[in-house]
Coordinates of C-alpha atoms and ligand atoms in Angstrom, one line a residue:
X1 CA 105.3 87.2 121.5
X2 CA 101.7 86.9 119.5
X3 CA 100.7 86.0 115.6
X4 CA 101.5 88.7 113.1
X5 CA 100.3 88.8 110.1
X6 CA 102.1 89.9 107.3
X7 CA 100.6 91.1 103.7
X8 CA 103.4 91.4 100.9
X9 CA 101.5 93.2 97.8
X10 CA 102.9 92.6 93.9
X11 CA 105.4 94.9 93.6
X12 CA 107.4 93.0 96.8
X13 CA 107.8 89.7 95.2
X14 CA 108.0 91.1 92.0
X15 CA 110.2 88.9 91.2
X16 CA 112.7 86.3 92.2
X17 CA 114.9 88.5 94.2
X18 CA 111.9 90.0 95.4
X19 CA 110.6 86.8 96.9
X20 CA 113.7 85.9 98.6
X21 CA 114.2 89.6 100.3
X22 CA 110.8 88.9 101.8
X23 CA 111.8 85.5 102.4
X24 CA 114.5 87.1 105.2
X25 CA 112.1 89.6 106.6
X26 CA 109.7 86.8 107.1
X27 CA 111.9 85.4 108.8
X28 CA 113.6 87.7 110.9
X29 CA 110.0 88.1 112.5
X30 CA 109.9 84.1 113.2
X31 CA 113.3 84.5 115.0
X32 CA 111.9 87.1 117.0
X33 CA 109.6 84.9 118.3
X34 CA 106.2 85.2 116.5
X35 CA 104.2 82.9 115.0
X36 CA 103.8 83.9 111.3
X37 CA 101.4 84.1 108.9
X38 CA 102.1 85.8 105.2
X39 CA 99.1 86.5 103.0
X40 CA 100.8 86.9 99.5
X41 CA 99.7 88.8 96.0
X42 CA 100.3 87.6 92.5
X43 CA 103.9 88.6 91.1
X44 CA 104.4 92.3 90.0
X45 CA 101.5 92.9 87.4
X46 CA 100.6 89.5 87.0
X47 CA 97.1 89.8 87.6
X48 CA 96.8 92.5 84.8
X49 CA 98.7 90.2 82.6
X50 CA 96.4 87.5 83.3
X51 CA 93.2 89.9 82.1
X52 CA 94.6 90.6 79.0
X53 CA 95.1 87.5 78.1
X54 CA 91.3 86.4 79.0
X55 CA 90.5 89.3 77.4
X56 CA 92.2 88.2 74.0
X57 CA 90.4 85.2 74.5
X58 CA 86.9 86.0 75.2
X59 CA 85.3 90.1 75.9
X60 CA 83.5 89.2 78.8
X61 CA 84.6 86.0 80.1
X62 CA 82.3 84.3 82.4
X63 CA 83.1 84.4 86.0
X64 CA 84.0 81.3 87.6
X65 CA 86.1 80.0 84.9
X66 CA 87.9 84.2 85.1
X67 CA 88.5 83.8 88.7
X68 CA 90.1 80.0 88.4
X69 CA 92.5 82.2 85.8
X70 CA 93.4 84.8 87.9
X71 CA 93.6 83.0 91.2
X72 CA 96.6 81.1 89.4
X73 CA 98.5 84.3 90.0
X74 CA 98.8 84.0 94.0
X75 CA 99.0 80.4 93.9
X76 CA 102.7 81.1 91.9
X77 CA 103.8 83.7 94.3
X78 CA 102.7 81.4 97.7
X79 CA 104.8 78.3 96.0
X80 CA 107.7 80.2 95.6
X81 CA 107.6 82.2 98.9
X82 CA 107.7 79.1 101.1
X83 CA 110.4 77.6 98.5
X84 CA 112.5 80.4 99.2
X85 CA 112.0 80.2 103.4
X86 CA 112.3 76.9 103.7
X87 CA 115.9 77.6 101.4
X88 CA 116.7 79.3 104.6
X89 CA 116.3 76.8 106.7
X90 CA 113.0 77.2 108.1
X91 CA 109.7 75.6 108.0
X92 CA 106.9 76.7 105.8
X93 CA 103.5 75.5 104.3
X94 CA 101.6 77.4 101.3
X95 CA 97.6 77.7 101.5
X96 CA 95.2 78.4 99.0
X97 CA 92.8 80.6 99.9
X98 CA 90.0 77.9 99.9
X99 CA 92.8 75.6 102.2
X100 CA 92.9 78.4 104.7
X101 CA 89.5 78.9 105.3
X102 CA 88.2 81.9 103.6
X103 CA 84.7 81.3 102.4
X104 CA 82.9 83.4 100.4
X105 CA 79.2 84.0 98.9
X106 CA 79.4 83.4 95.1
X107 CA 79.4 86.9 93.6
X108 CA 82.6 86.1 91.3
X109 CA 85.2 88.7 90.8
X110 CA 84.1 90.5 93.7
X111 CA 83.2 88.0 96.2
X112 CA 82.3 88.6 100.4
X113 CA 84.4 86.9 103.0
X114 CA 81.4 85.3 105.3
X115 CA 83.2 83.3 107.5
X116 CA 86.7 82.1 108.0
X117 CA 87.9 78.6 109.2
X118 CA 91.7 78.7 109.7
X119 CA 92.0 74.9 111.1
X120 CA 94.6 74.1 108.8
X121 CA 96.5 77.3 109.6
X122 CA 96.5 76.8 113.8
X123 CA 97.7 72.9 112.9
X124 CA 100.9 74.4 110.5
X125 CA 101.6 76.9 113.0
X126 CA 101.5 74.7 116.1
X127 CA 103.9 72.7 114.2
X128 CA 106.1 75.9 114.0
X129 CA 105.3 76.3 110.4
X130 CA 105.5 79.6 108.8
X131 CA 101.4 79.9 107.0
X132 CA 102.1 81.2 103.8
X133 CA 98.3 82.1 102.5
X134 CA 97.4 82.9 98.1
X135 CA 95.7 87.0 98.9
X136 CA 92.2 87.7 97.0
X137 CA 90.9 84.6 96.6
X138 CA 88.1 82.1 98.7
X139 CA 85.9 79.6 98.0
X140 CA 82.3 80.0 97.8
X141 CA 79.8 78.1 100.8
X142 CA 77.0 77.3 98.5
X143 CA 79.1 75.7 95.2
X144 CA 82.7 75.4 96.6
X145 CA 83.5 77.3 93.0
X146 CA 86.6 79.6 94.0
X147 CA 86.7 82.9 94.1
X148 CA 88.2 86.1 93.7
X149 CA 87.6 89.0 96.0
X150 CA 88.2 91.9 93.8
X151 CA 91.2 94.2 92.8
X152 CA 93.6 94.6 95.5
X153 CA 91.5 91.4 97.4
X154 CA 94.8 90.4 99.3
X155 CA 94.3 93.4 102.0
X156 CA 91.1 92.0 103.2
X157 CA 92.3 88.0 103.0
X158 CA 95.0 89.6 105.4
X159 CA 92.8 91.8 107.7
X160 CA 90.2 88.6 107.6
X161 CA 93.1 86.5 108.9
X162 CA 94.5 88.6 111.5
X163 CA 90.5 88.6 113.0
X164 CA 89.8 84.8 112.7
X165 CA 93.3 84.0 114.5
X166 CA 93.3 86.5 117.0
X167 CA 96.6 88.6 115.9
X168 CA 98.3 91.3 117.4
X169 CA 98.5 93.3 114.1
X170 CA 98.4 93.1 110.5
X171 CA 101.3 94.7 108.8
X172 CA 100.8 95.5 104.6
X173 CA 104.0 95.7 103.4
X174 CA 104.2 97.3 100.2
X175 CA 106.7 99.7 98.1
X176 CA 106.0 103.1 99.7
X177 CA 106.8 104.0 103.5
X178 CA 103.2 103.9 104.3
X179 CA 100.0 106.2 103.8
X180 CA 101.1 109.3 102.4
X181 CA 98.9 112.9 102.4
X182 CA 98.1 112.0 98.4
X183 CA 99.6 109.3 96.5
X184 CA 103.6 109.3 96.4
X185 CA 103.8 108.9 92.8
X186 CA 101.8 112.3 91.9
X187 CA 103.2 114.7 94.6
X188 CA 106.8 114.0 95.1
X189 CA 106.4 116.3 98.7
X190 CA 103.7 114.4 100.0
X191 CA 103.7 113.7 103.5
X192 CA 104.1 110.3 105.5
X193 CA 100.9 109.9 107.8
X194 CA 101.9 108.5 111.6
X195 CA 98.8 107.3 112.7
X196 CA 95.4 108.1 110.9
X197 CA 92.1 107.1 112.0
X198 CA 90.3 104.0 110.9
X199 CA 87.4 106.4 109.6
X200 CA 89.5 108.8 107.6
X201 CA 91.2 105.9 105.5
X202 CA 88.2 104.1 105.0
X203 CA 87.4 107.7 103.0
X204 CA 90.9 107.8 101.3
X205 CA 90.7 103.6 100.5
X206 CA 86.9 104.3 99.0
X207 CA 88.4 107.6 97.3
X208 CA 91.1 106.1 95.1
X209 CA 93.9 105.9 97.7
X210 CA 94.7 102.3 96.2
X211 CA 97.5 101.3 99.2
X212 CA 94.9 99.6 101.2
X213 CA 91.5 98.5 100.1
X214 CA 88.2 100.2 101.1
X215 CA 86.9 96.6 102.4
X216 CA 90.2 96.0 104.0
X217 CA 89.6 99.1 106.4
X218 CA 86.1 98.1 107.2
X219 CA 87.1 95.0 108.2
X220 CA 89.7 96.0 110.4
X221 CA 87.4 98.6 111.7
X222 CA 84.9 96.4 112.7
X223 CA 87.3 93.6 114.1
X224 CA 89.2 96.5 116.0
X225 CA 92.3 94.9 114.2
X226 CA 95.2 97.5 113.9
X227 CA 97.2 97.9 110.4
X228 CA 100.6 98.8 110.1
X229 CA 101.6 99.7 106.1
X230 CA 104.9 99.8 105.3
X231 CA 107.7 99.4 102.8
X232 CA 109.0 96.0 102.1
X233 CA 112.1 97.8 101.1
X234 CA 112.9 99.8 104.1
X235 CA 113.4 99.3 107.7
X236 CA 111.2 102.3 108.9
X237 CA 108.3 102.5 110.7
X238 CA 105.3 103.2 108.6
X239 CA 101.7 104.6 109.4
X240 CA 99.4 103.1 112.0
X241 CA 95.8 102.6 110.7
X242 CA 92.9 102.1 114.3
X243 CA 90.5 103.2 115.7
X244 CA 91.7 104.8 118.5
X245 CA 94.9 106.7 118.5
X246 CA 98.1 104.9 120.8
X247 CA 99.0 108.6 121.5
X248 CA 96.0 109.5 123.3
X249 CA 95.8 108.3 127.1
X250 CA 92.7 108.7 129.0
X251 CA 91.2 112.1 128.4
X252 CA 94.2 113.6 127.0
X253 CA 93.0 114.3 123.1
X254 CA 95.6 114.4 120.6
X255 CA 94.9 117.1 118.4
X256 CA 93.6 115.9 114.9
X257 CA 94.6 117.5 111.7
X258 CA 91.7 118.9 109.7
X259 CA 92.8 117.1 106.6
X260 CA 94.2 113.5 106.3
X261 CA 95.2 113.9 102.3
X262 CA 94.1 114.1 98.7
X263 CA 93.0 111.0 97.0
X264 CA 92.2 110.8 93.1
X265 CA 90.9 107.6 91.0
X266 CA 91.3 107.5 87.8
X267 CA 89.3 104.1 87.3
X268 CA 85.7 105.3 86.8
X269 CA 83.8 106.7 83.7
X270 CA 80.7 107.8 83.7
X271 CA 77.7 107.1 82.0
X272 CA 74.9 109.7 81.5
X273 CA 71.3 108.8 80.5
X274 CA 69.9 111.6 78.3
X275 CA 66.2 112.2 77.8
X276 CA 65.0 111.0 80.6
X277 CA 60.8 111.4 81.7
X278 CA 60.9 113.8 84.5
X279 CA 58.4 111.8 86.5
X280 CA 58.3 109.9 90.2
X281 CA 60.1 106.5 89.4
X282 CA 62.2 106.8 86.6
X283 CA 65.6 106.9 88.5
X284 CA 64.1 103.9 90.3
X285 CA 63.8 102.2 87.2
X286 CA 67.6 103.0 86.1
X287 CA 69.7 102.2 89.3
X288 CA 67.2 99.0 90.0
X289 CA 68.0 97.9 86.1
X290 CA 72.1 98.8 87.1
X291 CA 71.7 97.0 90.7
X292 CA 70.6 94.3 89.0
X293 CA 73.4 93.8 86.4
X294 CA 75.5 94.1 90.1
X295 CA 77.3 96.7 89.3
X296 CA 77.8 99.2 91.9
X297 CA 77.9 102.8 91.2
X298 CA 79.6 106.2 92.7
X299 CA 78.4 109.6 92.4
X300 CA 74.7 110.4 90.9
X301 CA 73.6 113.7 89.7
X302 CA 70.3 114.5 88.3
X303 CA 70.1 118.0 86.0
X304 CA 67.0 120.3 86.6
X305 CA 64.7 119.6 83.4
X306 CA 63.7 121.8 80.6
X307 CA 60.2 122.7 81.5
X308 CA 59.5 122.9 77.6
X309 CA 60.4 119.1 77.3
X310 CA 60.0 117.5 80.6
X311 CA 63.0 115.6 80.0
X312 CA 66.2 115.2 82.0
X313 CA 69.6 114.0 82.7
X314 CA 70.6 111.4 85.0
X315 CA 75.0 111.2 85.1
X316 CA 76.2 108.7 87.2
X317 CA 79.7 107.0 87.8
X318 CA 81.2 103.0 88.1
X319 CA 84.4 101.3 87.6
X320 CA 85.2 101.7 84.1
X321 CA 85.9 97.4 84.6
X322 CA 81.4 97.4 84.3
X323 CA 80.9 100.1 81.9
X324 CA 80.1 97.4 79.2
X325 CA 77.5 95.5 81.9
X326 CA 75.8 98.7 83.0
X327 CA 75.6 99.9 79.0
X328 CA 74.1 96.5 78.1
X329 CA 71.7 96.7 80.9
X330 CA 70.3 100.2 80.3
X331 CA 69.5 99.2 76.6
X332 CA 68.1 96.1 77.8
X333 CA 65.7 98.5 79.9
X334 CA 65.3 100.9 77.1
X335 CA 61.5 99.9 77.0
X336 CA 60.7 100.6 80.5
X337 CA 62.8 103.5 81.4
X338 CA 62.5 105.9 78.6
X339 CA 65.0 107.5 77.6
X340 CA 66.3 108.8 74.3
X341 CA 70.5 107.6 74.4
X342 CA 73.1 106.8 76.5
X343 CA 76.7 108.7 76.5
X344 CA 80.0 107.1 77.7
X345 CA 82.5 108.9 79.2
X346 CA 85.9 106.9 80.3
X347 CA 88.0 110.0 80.3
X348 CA 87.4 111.0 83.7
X349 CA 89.3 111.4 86.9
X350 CA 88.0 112.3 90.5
X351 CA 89.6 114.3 93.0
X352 CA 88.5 113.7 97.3
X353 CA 89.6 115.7 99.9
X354 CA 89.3 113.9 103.2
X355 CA 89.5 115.2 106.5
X356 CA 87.4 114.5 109.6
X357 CA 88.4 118.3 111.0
X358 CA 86.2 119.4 107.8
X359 CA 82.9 119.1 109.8
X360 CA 83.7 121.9 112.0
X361 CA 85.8 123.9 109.6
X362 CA 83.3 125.8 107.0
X363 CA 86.0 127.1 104.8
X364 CA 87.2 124.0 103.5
X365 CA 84.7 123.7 100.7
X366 CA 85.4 127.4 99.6
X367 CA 89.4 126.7 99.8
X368 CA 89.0 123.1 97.6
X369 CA 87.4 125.2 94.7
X370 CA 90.0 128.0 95.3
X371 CA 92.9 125.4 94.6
X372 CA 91.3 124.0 91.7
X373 CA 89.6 127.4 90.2
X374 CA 93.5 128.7 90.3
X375 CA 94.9 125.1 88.6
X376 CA 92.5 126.2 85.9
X377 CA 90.5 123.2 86.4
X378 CA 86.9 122.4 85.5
X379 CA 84.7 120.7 87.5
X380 CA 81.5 118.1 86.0
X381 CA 80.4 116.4 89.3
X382 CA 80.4 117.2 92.7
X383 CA 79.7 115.2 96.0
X384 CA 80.3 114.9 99.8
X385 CA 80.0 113.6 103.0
X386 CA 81.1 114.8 106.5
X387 CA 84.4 114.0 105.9
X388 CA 85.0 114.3 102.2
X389 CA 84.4 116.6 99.0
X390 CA 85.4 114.9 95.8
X391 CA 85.0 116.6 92.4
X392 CA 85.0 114.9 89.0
X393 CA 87.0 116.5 85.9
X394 CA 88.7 115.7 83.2
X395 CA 91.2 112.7 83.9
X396 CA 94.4 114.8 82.1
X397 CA 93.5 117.6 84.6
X398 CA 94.0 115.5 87.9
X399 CA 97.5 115.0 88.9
X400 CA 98.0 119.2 88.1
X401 CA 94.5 119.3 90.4
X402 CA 95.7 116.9 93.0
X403 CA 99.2 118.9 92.9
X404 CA 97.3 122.0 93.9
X405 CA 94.6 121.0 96.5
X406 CA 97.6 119.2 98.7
X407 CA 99.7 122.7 98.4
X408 CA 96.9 124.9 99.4
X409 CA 95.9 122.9 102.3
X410 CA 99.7 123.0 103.4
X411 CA 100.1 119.2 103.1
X412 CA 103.4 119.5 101.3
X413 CA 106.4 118.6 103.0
X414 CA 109.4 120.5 103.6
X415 CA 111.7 118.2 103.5
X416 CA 112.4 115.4 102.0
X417 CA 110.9 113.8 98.3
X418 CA 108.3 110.7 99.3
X419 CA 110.0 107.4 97.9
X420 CA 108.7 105.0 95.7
X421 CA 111.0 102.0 95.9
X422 CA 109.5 99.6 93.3
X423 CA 105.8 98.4 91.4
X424 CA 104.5 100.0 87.9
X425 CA 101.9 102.1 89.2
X426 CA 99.8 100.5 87.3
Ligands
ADP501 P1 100.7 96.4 96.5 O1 101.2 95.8 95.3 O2 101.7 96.4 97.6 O3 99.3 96.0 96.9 P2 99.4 98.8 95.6 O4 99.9 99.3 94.2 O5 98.1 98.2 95.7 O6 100.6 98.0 96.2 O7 99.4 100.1 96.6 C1 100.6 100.9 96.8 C2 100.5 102.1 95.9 O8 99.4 102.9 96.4 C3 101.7 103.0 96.0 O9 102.7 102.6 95.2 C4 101.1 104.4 95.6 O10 101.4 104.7 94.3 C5 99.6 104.2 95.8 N1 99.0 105.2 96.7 C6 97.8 105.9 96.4 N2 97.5 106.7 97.3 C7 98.4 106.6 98.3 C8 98.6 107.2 99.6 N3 97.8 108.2 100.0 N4 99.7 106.8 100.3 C9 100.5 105.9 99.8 N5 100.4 105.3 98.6 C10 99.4 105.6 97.9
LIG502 N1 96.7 90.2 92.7 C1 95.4 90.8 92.9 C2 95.4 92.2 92.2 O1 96.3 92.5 91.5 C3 95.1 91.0 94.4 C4 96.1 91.9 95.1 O2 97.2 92.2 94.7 O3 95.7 92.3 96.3 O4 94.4 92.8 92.3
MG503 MG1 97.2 96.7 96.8

C-alpha cells in the first residue's frame, strides 16, 4: 500500500459535521493501509468572506499583509481536521503550507510553487501520523513572506505534494461526482466523465471548469501524477484525470470522444481601448504597460481601422479581480500609448467548447455557432486553439448558451440528473 494524497475542497468541511465526515473517510484510507496525506481548503466560503472584509477595510489591500489574511482560512480548517481524527483515535499532525515545504517566488496572491521540501511531512508519516497540510498557501524563497497561490490554490498544493513525495495518486474530493461534460450546476443532464485526458482538462480548467485548477493540471501533467475527483459525499468512483488512458493496452486505442464538455467563466470583463494609432508598436505599448501591472490577460482582438481616422480598437479580457490594476495602468500610460478612452465591461460571460477530436472534425466550428445562433445568442469575441473555440457574450446569455451547445453536441445524458451534494456555487 503507497502514499495517497487526499485534497478536501471548502464545500467538504463546510462545517463541523463536515470536518468530522472527512475525518472518517480519512481514516478509512489509513486503515487500509496507506500512508496519508490531506491537503485542506478554508471552510465553506471562507476565503470570500475573508475578502470582503479586507475589502471593507482597505480597496486594494497590499499583498503580503492580504495573503497573511486569507491564509488564516486553511490554517482553521487544518486545526480542526486533525482535532477531529485524532477524536477518532488516530494520529495526526497539521502543517502550514510554509511547515510542509511549499516555497514559492514572491508574486503575492498568485504565487509559483518552485520547489517543495516535505522533511517534516516524511518524519510525521514515518511516525504513522496522518499529514494534514493548509491548501493555497507557501512561503516565498527570497523573503520567507507567506503566500497565497491563487483562487482554488489548494489543487496544486495537493498535485505539488503528491510529486515531491512520490504518491500513487492524488484524489480531489469535492461535492460533485467528478468532471462532468459542463458544470453540474447549469445542465442538470450533464454527463460524468470516466477518464479524460490530461490535455483536454487542462482546456476545460483554463476555460472556466472551476473543479480542478488550470495550474493543478499542469502540474500533474508534467509530474505524470494521476488525479482522481470525486465526491466527498458519495462512495462512487469518480473521473480519472492522466496522461495516458488505463483502458488502452499496447496498440489497442480507445476511441476518443470528439468533445470532452462545455466550460463557461463568468469571472472576466473586458476592457477595450478606444482610439488607438494604427501604427507598428502600439499594442506593444498596451499589453507591455498591462504585463507590467502583472496582470495576465485572455482573449485579444484588434478591429480593422477606419481608414478616414487611422484609429482603432484594441478589446481584450482579465479576471474581473485586476480590472482596477489594468484600468490604473492604461491611464498611467495614457502619454505613451495614445489613445482617446478606456471602456469597462464586467458583464460578460465566455462560453469553450473543448474537444481534442475537433482537429480532425471540420464541422464543429459551424455546429457551435448553429447551437448558439438558435439560443438567440450574440457573440462579441471569438477565439481558438486546436482543441477549443470559446465565444464571449453577454454573461445573462450563458447558462441558456451553455444549455444549448452541450444538447447539440449530444452531451446530455439520458438518464439520470448530475448531483450536487453541497458548496454555494459561489
Ligand atoms: P471545492 O470547494 O471542492 O474546491 P469548487 O467549487 O472549486 O470545489 O469546484 C467544484 C465545483 O466545480 C462544482 O460544484 C461545480 O459547480 C463546478 N464545476 C464547473 N465545471 C464543472 C465540470 N465540468 N464538472 C464538474 N464540476 C464543475
Ligand atoms: N480557500 C482558497 C479559495 O477559496 C483555496 C482553495 O479553496 O483551493 O480559493
Ligand atoms: Mg476548487
Amino acid at each position: 500500500m503507497g502514499l495517497v494524497v487526499q485534497k478536501y475542497g471548502g464545500s467538504s468541511v463546510a462545517d463541523a459535521e463536515g470536518i468530522k465526515r472527512v475525518a472518517k473517510r480519512i481514516v478509512e484510507a489509513k486503515k487500509n493501509g496507506h500512508q496519508v496525506v490531506v491537503v485542506v481548503s478554508a471552510m465553506g466560503d471562507t476565503t470570500d468572506e475573508l475578502i470582503d472584509l479586507a475589502e471593507k477595510v482597505s480597496p486594494m489591500p497590499a499583498g503580503r499583509e492580504f495573503d497573511m489574511l486569507l491564509t488564516a482560512g486553511e490554517r482553521i480548517s487544518m486545526a480542526l481536521l486533525a482535532m477531529a481524527i485524532k477524536n477518532l483515535g488516530h494520529e495526526a499532525q497539521s502543517f502550514t503550507g510554509s511547515q510542509a515545504g511549499v516555497i514559492t517566488d514572491s508574486v503575492h496572491n498568485k504565487a509559483r510553487i518552485i520547489d517543495v521540501t516535505p522533511g517534516r511531512i516524511r518524519t510525521a508519516l514515518d511516525e504513522g501520523n496522518i499529514a494534514i497540510v493548509a491548501g493555497f498557501q507557501g512561503v516565498s524563497q527570497d523573503k520567507k513572506d507567506i503566500t497565497t497561490l491563487g483562487r482554488g490554490g489548494s489543487d496544486t498544493t495537493a498535485v505539488a505534494l503528491a510529486a515531491a513525495l512520490d504518491a500513487e495518486v492524488c484524489e480531489i474530493y469535492t461535492d460533485v461526482d467528478g468532471v462532468f461534460t459542463a458544470d453540474p450546476r447549469v445542465v442538470k443532464k450533464a454527463r460524468k466523465i470516466d477518464w479524460i485526458s490530461s490535455e483536454d482538462m487542462l482546456e476545460l480548467a483554463a476555460s472556466g471548469s472551476k473543479v480542478l485548477l488550470h495550474r493543478c493540471v499542469e502540474y500533474a501533467r508534467r509530474y505524470d501524477i494521476p488525479i482522481h475527483v470525486r465526491s466527498s459525499f458519495s462512495g462512487l468512483p469518480g473521473t480519472w484525470v492522466s496522461n495516458e488512458n488505463p483502458k488502452s493496452q499496447g496498440d489497442q486505442q480507445v476511441e476518443h470522444a470528439i468533445i470532452s464538455g462545455v466550460a463557461h467563466d463568468v469571472s472576466e470583463a473586458k476592457i477595450t481601448v478606444v482610439g488607438v494609432p494604427d501604427k507598428p508598436g502600439e499594442a506593444a505599448v498596451i499589453f507591455r504597460a498591462i504585463a507590467d501591472a502583472e496582470v495576465n490577460i485572455d482573449m485579444i482582438v484588434q478591429n480593422v481601422s477606419a481608414a478616414s481616422t487611422g484609429l482603432t480598437d484594441i478589446s481584450f479580457t482579465l479576471p474581473k479581480s485586476e480590472g482596477r490594476k489594468a484600468i490604473d495602468a492604461l491611464e498611467k500610460s495614457k502619454g505613451a500609448i495614445g489613445f482617446d478612452s478606456l471602456r469597462y465591461d464586467d458583464q460578460i460571460g465566455k462560453i469553450s467548447l473543448v474537444g481534442a477530436g475537433m482537429k480532425t472534425n471540420p464541422g464543429v466550428t459551424a455546429s457551435f455557432f448553429q447551437a448558439l445562433s438558435d439560443a438567440g445568442v450574440n457573440i462579441e469575441l471569438i477565439s481558438t486553439s486546436e482543441i477549443r473555440i470559446s465565444v464571449v457574450t453577454r454573461q445573462d446569455d450563458v447558462p441558456e448558451a451553455v444549455r444549448a451547445v452541450h444538447s447539440a453536441f449530444g452531451l446530455d445524458s439520458d438518464s439520470d440528473e448530475a448531483v450536487v451534494y453541497g458548496g454555494t456555487g459561489r
